[in-house]
Coordinates of C-alpha atoms in Angstrom, one line a residue:
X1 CA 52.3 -49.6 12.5
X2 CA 48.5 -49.5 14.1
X3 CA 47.9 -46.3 16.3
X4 CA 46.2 -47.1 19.7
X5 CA 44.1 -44.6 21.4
X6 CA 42.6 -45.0 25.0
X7 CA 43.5 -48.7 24.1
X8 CA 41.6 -49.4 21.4
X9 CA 42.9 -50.4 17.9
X10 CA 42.5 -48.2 15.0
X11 CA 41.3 -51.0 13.0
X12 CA 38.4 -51.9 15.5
X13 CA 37.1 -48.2 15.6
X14 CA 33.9 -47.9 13.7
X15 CA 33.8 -45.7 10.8
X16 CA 32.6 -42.1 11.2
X17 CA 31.5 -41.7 8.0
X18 CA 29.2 -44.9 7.5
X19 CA 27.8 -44.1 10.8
X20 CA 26.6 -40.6 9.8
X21 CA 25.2 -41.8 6.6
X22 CA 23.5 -44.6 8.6
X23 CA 22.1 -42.2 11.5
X24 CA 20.8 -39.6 8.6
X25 CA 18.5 -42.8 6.2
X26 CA 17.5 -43.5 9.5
X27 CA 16.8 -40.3 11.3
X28 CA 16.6 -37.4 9.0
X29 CA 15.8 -38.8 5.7
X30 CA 12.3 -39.5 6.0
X31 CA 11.7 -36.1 7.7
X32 CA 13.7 -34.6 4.8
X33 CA 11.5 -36.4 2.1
X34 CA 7.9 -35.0 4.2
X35 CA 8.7 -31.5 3.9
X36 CA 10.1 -31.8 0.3
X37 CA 6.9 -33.2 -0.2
X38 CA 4.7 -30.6 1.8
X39 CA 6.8 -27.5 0.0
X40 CA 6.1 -29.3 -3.5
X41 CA 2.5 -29.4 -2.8
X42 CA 2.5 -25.7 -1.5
X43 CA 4.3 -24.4 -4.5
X44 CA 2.0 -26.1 -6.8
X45 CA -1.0 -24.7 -5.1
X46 CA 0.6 -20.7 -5.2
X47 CA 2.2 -21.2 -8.5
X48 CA 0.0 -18.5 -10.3
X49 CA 2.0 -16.1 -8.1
X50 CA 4.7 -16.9 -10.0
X51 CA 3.3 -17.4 -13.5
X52 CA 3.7 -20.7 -15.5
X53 CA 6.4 -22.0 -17.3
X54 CA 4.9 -20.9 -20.3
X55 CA 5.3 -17.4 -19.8
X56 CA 8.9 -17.6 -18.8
X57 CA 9.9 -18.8 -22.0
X58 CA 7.7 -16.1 -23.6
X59 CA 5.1 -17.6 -25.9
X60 CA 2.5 -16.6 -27.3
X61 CA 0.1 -18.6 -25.5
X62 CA 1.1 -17.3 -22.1
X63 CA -1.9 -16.4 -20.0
X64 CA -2.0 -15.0 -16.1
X65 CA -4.9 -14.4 -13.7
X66 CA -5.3 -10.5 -13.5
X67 CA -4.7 -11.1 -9.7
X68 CA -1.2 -12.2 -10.4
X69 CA -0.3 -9.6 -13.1
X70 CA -1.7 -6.8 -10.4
X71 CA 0.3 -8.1 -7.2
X72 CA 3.7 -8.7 -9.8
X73 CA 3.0 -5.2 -10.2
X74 CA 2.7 -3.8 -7.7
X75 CA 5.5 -5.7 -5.7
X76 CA 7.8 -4.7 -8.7
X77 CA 6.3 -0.7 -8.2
X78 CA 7.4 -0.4 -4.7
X79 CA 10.8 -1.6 -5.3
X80 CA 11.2 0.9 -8.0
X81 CA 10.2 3.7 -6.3
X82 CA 12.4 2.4 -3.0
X83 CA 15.3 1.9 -5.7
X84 CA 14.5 5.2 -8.0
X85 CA 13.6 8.1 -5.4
X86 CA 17.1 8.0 -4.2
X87 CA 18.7 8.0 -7.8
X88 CA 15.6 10.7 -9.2
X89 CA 16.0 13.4 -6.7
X90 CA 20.0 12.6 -5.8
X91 CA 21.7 16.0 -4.9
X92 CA 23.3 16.1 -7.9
X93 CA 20.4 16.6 -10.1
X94 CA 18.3 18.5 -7.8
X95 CA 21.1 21.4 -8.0
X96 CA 21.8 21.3 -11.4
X97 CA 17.3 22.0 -11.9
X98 CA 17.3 24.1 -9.6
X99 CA 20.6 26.2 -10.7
X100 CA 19.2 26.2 -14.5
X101 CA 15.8 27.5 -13.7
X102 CA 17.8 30.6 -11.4
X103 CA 20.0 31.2 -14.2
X104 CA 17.1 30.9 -16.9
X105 CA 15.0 33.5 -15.3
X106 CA 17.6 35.7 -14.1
X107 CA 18.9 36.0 -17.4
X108 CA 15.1 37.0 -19.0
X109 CA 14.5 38.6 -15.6
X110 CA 11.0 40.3 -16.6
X111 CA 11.4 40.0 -20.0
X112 CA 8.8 42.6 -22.3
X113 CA 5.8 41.2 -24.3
X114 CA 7.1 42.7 -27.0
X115 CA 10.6 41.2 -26.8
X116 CA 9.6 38.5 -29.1
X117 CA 13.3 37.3 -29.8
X118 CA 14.9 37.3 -26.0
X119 CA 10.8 35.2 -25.2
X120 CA 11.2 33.1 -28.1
X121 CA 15.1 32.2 -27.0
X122 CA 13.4 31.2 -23.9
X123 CA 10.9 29.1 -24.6
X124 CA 12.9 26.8 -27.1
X125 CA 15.7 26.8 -24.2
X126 CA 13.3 25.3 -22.0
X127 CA 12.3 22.6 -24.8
X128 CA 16.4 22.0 -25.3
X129 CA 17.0 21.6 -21.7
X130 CA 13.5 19.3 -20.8
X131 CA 14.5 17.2 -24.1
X132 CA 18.3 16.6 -23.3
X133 CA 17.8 16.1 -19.8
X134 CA 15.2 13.1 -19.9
X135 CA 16.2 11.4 -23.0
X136 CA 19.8 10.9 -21.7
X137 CA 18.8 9.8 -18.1
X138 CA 16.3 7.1 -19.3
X139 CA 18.6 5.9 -22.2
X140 CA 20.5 4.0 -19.2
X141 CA 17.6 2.8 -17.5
X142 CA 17.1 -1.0 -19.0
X143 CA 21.0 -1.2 -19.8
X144 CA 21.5 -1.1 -16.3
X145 CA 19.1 -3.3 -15.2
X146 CA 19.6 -6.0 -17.6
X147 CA 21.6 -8.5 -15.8
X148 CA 18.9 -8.7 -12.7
X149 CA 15.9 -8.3 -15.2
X150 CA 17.6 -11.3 -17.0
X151 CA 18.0 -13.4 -13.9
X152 CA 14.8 -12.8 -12.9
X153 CA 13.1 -13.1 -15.6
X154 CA 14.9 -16.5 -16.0
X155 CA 13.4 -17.6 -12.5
X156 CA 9.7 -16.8 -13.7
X157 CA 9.3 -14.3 -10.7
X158 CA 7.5 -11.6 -13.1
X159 CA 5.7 -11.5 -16.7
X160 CA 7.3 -8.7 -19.1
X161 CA 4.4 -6.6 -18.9
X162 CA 3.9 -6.1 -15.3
X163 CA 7.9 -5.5 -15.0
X164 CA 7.3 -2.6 -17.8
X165 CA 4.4 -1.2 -16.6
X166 CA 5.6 -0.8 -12.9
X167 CA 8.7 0.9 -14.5
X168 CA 6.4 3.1 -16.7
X169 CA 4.2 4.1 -13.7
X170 CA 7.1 4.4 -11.2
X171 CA 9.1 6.9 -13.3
X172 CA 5.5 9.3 -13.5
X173 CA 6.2 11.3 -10.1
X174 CA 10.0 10.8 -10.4
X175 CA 10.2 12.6 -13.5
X176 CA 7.7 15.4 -13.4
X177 CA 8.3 16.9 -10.3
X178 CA 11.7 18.7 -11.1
X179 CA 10.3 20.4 -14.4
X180 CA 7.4 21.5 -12.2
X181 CA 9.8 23.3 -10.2
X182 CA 11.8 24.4 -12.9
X183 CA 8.8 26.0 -14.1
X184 CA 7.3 27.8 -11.4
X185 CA 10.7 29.4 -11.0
X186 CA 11.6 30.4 -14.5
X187 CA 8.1 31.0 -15.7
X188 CA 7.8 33.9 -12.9
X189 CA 11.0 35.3 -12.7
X190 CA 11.0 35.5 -16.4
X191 CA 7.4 37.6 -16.5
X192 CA 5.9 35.4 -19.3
X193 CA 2.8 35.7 -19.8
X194 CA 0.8 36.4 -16.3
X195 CA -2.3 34.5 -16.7
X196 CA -2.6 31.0 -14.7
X197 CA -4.1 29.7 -17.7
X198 CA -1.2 29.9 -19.7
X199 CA 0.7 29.1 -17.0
X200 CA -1.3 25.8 -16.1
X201 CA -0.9 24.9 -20.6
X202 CA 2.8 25.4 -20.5
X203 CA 3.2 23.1 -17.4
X204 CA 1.0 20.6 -19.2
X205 CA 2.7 21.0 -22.5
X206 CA 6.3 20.9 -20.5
X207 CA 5.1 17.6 -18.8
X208 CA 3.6 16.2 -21.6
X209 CA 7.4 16.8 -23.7
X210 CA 9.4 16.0 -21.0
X211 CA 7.5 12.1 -21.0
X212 CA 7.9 11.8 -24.6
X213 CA 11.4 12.8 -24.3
X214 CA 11.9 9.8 -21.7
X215 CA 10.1 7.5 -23.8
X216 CA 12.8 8.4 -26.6
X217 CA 15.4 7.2 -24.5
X218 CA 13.8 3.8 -23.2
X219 CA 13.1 3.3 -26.7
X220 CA 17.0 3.8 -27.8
X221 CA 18.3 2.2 -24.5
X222 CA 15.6 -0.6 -24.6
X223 CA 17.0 -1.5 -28.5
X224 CA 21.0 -1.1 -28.1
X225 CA 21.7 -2.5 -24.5
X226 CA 24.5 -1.0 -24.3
X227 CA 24.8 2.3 -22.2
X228 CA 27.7 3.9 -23.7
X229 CA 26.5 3.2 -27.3
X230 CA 23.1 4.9 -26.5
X231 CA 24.2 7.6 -25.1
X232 CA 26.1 8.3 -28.0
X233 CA 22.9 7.7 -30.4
X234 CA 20.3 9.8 -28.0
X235 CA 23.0 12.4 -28.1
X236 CA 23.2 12.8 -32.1
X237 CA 19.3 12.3 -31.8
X238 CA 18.4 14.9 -29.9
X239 CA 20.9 17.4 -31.2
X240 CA 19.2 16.9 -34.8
X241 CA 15.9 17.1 -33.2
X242 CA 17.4 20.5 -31.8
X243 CA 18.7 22.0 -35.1
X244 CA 15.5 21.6 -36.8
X245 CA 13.1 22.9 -34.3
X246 CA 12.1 25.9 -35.8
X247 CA 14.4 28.5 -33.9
X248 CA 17.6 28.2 -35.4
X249 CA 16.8 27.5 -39.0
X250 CA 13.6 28.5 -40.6
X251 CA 14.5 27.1 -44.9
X252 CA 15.8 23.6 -44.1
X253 CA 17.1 21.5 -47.0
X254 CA 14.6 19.5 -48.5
X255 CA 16.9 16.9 -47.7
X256 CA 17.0 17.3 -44.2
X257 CA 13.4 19.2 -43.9
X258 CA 11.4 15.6 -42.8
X259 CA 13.9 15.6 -39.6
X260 CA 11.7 18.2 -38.3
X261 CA 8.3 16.2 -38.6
X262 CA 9.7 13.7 -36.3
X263 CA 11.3 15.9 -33.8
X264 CA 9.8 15.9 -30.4
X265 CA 11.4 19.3 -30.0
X266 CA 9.8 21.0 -33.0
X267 CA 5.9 20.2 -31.5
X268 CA 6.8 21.2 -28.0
X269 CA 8.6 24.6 -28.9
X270 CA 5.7 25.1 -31.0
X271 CA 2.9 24.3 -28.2
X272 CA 4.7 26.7 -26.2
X273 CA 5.0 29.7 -29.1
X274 CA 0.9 28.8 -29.1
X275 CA 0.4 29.3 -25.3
X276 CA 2.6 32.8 -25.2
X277 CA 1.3 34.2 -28.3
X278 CA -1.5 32.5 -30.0
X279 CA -1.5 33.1 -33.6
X280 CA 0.4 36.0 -32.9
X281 CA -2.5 38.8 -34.3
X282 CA -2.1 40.6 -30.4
X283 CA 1.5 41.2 -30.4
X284 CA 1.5 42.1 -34.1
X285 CA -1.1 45.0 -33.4
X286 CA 0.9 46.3 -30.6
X287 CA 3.6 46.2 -32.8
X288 CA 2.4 47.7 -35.6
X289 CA 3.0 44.8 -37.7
X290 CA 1.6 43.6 -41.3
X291 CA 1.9 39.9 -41.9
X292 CA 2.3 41.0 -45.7
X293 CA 5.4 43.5 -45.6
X294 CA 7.6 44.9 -42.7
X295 CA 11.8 45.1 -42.1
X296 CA 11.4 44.8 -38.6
X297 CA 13.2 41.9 -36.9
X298 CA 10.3 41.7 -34.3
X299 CA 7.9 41.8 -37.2
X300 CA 10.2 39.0 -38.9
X301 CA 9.7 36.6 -36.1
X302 CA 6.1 37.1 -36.1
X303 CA 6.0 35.9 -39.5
X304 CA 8.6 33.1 -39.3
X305 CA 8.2 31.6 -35.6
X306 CA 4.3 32.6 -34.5
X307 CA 1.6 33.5 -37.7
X308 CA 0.5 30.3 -39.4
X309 CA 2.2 27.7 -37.3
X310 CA 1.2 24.0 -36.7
X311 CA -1.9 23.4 -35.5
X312 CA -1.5 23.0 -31.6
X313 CA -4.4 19.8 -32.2
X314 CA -2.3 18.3 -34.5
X315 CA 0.8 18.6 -32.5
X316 CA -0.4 17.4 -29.3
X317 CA -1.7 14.4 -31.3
X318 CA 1.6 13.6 -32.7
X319 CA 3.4 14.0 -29.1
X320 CA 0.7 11.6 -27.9
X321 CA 1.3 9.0 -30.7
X322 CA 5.0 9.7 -30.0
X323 CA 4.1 9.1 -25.9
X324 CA 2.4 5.7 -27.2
X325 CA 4.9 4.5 -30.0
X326 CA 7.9 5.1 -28.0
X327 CA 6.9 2.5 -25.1
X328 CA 5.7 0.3 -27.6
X329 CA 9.0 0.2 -29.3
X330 CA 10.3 -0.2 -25.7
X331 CA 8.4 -3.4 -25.1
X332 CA 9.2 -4.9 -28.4
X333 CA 13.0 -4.4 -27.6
X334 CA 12.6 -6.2 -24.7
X335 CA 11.2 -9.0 -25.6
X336 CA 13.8 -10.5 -27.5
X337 CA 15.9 -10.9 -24.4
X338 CA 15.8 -14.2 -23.4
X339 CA 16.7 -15.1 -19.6

């Protein structure tokens, strides 16, 4: 029952497998173990590109050379703006700016001065669209992205920090060119006020709101991890931060009057109110308005939307605390994910 081939015995034929195992301890082994050993030393030598151990398991005592932190983060900049441009200025979104900002300012094509209501409309339209739009597209930003960033993070390739500031900075020209270009549309074909000044404040103010907005949604997105259940909370959000901005409903509940104090909405409709018509003594002397006593509903809105409003200071301080808090909040969230 022994098979003979070329007339030699099966039993006599040397075995394949104890040769190659032989021919590699002898051969390839000890190259093998030299370059093991030349890669060990290599690593060890570059490790601070990499950050320690330490810092993967995020304690406290974590520290990395400024070198490091700088190339992590700017290696982890390009790819976001390689992985973002595409997503930011997709077709999609690019029509849907630029078919709000036709519609906008056909619809207050050359609106009066003295039209303070169809102006007013306008300007907290702009603050609904520039807080909705934001807030929802960054609330899915780190849900998305949390399988990778855990992996990664896992691996040691990055610190927290660099990963959050390269997504901070990256998102800056993403996000504020398409409400530039809403604005210089709108803005004009609406006839608000011609002045490049005002102009220049209400780009400033819209850029300003439309970060803080964004911020809102890392913040939410960075907390629940879970796309479908922050979109449903930055949804709810927002339209509360809506209903007490100061257009729709000027005696709030006491009850629901603090809402309004921590609305992003409420500050930026205001800023914008400020840049149009100041404190509002102008348009009241063209219209022949007393801030003590008139029926008129143009004179009404003077009173109720423009004379003695927030201070503009004081609400470009809170945006900017807002700006601040929101990352912060952000960064917190994320560093209870363990890889």
């Amino acid at each position: 029952g022994v098979c003979k081939l070329d007339g030699v015995c099966e039993r006599e034929t040397p075995n394949i497998k104890q040769s190659l195992i032989a021919s590699y301890s002898t051969l390839l082994a000890p190259k093998v173990r030299d370059a093991c050993m030349e890669i060990t030393a290599v690593s060890e030598r570059d490790s601070h590109l990499i950050g320690s151990h330490s810092c993967q398991q995020h304690t406290s005592s974590c520290s990395v050379d400024p070198s490091t932190w700088f190339y992590q983060f700017r290696i982890l900049l390009q790819r976001g703006l390689k992985e973002r441009k595409h997503e930011s200025f997709n077709t999609l979104r690019v029509f849907q700016v630029i078919t709000a900002s036709i519609l906008a300012g056909l619809m207050w094509w050359h609106s009066d001065y003295r039209d303070i209501q169809d102006r007013l409309g306008l300007l907290f339209f702009i603050s609904i669209f520039w807080g909705v739009l934001p807030s929802f597209n960054a609330v899915f930003a780190f849900p998305q992205e949390r399988a990778i960033f855990m992996k990664e993070r896992a691996s040691g390739m990055y610190t927290l920090s660099s990963y959050f500031m390269a997504r901070i900075i990256g998102d800056l020209p993403m996000e504020l060119i398409l409400p530039t270009v809403f604005l210089i549309v709108t803005y004009w074909m609406a006839g608000l006020k011609p002045d490049l000044v005002a102009f220049l404040l209400t780009l400033v103010v819209l850029l300003g709101y439309v970060l803080v907005s964004q911020g809102l949604g890392l913040a939410l997105g960075a907390v629940i991890m879970d796309a479908k259940q922050a979109s449903t909370i930055v949804t709810v959000t927002m339209l509360a931060f809506v209903l007490t901005g100061g257009y729709y409903v000027h005696k709030v509940p006491a009850c629901m009057a603090w809402i309004k104090y921590v609305s992003t909405t409420y500050y930026s409709y205001k800023l914008f109110v400020n840049v149009q018509y100041s404190q509002g003594n102008k348009i009241s002397s063209l219209l022949g308005c007393s801030h003590h006593g008139s029926n008129r509903v143009s004179c009404k809105f003077i009173d109720q939307d423009i004379a003695g409003q927030i201070s503009p200071k004081l609400s470009v301080g809170i945006l900017f605390l807002m700006f601040v808090g929101y990352r912060l909040l952000a960064y917190l969230a994320l560093r209870r994910i363990k890889g």
